[in-house]
CSV table of C-alpha atoms in Angstrom, one decimal:
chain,number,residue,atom,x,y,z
A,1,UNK,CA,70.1,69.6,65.2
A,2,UNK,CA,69.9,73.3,64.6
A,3,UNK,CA,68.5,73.9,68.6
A,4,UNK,CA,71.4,71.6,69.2
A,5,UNK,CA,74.0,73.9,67.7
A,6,UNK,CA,72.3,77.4,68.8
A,7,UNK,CA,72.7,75.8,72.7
A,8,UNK,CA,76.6,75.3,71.7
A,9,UNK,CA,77.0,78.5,70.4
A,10,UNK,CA,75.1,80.4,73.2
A,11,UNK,CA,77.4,78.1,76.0
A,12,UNK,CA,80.6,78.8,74.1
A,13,UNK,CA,79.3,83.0,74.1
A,14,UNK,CA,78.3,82.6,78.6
A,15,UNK,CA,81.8,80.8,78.4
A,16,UNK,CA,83.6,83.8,76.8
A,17,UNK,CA,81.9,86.6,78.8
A,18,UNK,CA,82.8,84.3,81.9
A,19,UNK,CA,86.2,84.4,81.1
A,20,UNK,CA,86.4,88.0,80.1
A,21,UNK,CA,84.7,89.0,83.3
A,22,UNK,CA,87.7,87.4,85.6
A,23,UNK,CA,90.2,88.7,83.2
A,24,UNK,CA,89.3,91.9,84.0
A,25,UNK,CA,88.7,91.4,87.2
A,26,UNK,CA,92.2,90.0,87.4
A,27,UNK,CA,93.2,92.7,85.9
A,28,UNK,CA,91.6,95.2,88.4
A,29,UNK,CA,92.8,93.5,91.5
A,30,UNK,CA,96.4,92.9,90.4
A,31,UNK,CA,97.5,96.2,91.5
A,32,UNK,CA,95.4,96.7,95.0
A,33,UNK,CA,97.1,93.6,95.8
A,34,UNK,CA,100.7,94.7,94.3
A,35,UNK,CA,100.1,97.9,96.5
A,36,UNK,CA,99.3,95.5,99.8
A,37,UNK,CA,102.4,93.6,99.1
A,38,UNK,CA,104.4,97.1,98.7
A,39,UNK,CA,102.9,98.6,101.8
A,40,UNK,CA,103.7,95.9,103.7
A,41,UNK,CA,107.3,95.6,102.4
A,42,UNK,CA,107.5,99.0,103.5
A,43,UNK,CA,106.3,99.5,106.9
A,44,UNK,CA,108.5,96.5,108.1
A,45,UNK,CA,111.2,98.2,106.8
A,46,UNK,CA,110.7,101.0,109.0
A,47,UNK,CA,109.5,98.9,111.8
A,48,UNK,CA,113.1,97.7,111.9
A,49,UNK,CA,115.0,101.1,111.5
A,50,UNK,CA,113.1,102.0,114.5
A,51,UNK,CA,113.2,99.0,116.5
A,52,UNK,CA,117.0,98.9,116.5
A,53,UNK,CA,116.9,102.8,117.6
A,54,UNK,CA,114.7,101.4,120.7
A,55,UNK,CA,117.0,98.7,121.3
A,56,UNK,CA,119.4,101.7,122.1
A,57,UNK,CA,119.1,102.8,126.2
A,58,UNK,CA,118.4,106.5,126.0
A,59,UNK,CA,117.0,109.2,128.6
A,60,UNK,CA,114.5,111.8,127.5
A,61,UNK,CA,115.6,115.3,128.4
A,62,UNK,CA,112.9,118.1,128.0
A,63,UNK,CA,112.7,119.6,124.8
A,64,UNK,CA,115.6,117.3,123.0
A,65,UNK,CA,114.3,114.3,120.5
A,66,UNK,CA,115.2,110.5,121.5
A,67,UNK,CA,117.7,109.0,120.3
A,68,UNK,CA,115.1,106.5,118.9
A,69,UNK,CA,113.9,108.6,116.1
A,70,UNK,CA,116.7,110.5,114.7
A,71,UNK,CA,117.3,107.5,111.9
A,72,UNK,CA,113.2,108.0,111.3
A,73,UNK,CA,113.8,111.9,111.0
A,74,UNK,CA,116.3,111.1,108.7
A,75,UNK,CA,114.2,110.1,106.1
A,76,UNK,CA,111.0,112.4,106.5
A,77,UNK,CA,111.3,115.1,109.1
A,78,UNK,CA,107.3,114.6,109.3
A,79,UNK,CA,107.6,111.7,111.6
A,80,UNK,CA,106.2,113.0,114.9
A,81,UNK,CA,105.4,109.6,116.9
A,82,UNK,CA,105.0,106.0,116.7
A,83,UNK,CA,101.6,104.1,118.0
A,84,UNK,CA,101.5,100.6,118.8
A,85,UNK,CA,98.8,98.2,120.2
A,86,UNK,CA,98.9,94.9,121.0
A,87,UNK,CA,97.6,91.8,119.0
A,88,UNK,CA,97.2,94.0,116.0
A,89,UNK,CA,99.1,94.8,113.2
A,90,UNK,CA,99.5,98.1,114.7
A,91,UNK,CA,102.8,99.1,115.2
A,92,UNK,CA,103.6,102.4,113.2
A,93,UNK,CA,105.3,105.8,112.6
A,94,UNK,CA,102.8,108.7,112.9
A,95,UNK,CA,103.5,111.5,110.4
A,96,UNK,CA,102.0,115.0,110.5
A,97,UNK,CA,101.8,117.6,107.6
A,98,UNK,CA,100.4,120.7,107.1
A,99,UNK,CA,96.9,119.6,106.7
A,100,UNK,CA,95.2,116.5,106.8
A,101,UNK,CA,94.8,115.5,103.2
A,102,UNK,CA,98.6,114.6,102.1
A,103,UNK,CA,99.4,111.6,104.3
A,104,UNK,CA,95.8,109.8,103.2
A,105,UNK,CA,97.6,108.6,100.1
A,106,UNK,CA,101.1,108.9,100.9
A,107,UNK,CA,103.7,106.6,103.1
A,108,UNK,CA,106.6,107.8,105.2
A,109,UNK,CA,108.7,107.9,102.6
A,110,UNK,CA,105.6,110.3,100.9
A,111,UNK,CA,105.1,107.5,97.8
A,112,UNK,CA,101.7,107.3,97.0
A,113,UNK,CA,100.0,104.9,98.3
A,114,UNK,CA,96.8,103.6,99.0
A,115,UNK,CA,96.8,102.7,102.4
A,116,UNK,CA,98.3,106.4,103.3
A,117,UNK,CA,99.9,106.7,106.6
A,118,UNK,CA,99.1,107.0,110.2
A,119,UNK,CA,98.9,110.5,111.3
A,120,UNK,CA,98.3,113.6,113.9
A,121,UNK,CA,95.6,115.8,113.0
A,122,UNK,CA,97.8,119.0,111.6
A,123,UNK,CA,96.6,121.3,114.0
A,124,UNK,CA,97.5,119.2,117.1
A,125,UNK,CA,101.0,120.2,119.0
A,126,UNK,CA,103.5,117.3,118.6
A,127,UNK,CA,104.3,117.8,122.1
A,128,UNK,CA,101.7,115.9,123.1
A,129,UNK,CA,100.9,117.1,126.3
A,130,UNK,CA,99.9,120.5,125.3
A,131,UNK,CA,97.1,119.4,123.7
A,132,UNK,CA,93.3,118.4,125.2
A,133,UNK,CA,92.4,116.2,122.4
A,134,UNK,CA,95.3,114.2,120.6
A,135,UNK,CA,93.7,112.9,117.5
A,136,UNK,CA,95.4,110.0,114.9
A,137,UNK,CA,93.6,108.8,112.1
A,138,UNK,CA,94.3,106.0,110.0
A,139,UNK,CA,92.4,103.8,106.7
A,140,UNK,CA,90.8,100.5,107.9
A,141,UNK,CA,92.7,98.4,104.8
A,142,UNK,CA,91.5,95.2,104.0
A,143,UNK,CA,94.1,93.5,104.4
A,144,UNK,CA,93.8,94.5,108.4
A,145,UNK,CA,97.2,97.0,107.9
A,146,UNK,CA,96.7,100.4,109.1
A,147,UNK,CA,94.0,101.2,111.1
A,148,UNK,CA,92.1,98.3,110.0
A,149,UNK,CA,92.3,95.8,113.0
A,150,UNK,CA,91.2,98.8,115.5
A,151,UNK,CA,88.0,97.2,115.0
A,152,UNK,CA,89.2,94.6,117.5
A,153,UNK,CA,87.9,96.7,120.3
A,154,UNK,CA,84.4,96.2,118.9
A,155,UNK,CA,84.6,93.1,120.7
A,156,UNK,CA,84.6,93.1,124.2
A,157,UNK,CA,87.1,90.7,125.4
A,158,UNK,CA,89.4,92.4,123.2
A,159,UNK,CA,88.3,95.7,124.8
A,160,UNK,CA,88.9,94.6,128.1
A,161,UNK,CA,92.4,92.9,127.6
A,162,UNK,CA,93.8,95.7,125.6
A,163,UNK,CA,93.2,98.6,127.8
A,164,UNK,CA,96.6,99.9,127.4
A,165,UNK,CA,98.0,101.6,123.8
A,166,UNK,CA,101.6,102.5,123.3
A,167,UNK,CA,102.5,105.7,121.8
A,168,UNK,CA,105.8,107.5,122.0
A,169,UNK,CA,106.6,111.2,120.4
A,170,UNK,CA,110.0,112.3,119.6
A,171,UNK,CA,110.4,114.0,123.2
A,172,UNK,CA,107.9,111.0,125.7
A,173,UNK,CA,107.1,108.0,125.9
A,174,UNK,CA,103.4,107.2,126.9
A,175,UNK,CA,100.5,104.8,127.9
A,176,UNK,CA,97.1,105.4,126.6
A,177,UNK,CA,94.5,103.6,128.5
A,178,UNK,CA,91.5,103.1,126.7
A,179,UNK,CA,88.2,104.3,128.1
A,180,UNK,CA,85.4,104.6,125.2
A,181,UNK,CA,84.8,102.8,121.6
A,182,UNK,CA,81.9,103.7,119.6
A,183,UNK,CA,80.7,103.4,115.8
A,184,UNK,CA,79.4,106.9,114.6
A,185,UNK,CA,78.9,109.3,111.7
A,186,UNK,CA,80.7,112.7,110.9
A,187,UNK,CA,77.8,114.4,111.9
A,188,UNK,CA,79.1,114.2,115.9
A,189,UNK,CA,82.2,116.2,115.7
A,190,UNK,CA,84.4,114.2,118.0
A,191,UNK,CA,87.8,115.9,116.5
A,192,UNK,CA,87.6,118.8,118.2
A,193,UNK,CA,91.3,119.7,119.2
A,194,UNK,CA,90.8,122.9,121.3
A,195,UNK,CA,87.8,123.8,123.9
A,196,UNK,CA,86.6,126.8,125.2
A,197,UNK,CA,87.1,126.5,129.2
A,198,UNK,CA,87.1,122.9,131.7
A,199,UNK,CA,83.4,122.4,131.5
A,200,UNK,CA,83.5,121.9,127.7
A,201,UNK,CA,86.0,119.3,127.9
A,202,UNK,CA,84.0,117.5,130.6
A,203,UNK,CA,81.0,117.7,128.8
A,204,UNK,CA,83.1,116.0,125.5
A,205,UNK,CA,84.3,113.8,127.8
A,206,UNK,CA,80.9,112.7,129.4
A,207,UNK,CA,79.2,112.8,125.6
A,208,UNK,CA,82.6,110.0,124.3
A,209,UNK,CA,81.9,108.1,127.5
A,210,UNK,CA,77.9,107.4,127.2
A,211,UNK,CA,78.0,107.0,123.5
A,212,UNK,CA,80.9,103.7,124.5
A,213,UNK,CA,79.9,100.1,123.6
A,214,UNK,CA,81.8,99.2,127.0
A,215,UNK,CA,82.3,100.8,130.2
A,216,UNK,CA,85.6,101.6,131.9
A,217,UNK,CA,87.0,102.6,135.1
A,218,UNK,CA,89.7,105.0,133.7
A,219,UNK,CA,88.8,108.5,135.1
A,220,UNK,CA,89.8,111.8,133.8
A,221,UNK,CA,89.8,115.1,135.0
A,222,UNK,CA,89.5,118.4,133.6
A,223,UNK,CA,93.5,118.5,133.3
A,224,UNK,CA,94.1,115.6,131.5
A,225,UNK,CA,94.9,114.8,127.8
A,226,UNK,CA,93.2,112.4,125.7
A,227,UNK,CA,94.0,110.6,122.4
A,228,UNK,CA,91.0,109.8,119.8
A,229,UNK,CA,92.2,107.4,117.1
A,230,UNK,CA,89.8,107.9,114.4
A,231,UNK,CA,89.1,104.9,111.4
A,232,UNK,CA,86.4,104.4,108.8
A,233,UNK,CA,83.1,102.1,109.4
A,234,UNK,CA,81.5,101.3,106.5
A,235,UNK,CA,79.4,99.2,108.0
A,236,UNK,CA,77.5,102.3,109.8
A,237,UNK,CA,77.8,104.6,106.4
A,238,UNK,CA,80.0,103.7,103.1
A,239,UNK,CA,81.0,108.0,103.2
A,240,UNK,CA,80.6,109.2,106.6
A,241,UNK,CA,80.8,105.9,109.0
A,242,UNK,CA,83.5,106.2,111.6
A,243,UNK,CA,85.1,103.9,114.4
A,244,UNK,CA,86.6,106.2,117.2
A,245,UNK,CA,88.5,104.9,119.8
A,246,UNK,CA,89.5,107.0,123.1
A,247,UNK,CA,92.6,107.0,125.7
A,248,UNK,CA,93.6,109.2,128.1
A,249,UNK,CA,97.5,109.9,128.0
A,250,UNK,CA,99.9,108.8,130.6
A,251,UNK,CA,103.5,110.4,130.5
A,252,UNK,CA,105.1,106.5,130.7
A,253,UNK,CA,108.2,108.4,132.4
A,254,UNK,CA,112.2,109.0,131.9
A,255,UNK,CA,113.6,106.9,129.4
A,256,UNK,CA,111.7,103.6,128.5
């Protein structure tokens, strides 16, 4: 009777510890996935301010912003862009601040948040073209927002049939065509925004090339531009794992 009672007692204590366990649990997930839902709520509300400025014909003239993101500059002046890529969740405004630490945690409206934002390495010109090496990073969320469905190109297919990334600054409109994918560490230093003379960039570009999980037939020369989105991998390191993706930039022409 008593070994009876002691297996009660010891069920009814597995049962309590059980419970407590996805209380707090509960309790620990409630806001990650408040913060998801927020996010979201978020981006598509900007995803609508801007789509109705690109429903709007306009004509880029040198030097003068599009008339497609004065209602973004409206809000936060530290809008510089907007990336998009198809069959992803993808399709977002691209801040830039002074360095690269306050849009990790913040949103376009700079609430905290933590998903962050989309944005251009800080020393990168927002004029796209005068730069060698454009570079956009981006968390790989969970919940495949942000940066997190860039791991589509991991796959080949996808690779293949999503050659071409949208990404319009405040001045052009451009095409990025995809050329190199590869999982890495910190320890290569692929974020290098400036280079030295023409045979440095080649050599980055042959080093991004051979280090891709797929071949391509985009070629670049010493005078091009190229974008490098840059994401975590935690499946290569939980700290230092990156997934890079590169384009070259193609000035998509006057107006869109």
């Amino acid at each position: 009777m008593k070994t009876e009672k002691r297996k009660h007692i010891l069920q009814r204590i597995i049962t309590l510890i059980a419970a407590g366990v996805f209380l707090f649990s509960f309790y620990k997930l409630v806001p990650i996935l408040y913060d998801y839902y927020t996010n979201n709520r978020t981006l598509e509300s900007v995803q609508q301010i801007y789509e109705s400025g690109r429903n709007v014909a306009e004509e880029s003239v040198e030097g003068q912003v599009r008339t497609s993101f004065q209602p973004l500059l409206e809000i936060n002046k530290d809008i510089v862009g907007w990336i998009t890529i198809d069959q992803t969740k993808i399709d977002y405004p691209i801040l830039q601040s002074k360095d690269n630490d306050f849009y990790l945690t913040r949103n376009y409206k700079k609430q905290d948040t933590r998903a962050g934002s989309i944005f251009l390495d800080y020393r990168n010109d927002n004029k796209l073209e005068n730069n060698k090496n454009v570079i956009i990073y981006g968390h790989r969320m969970k919940d495949g927002s942000m940066f997190g469905q860039l791991k589509k190109y991991l796959d080949k297919d996808f690779f293949k049939s999503n050659k071409t990334i949208y990404l319009d600054s405040l001045y052009e409109g451009y095409d990025v065509e995809v050329f190199s994918v590869y999982q890495t560490t910190t320890s290569f230093y692929y974020i290098e925004t400036e280079f030295p003379d023409h045979q440095s960039f080649q050599k980055f570009i042959d080093q991004v090339k051979e280090k891709s999980l797929f071949s391509s037939d985009v070629s670049i020369n010493q005078e091009d531009t190229i974008v490098t989105l840059s994401t975590c991998d935690y499946a290569v390191d939980s700290l230092e794992g990156r997934l890079v993706v590169h384009g070259k930039l193609v000035k998509r022409g006057d107006g869109e």
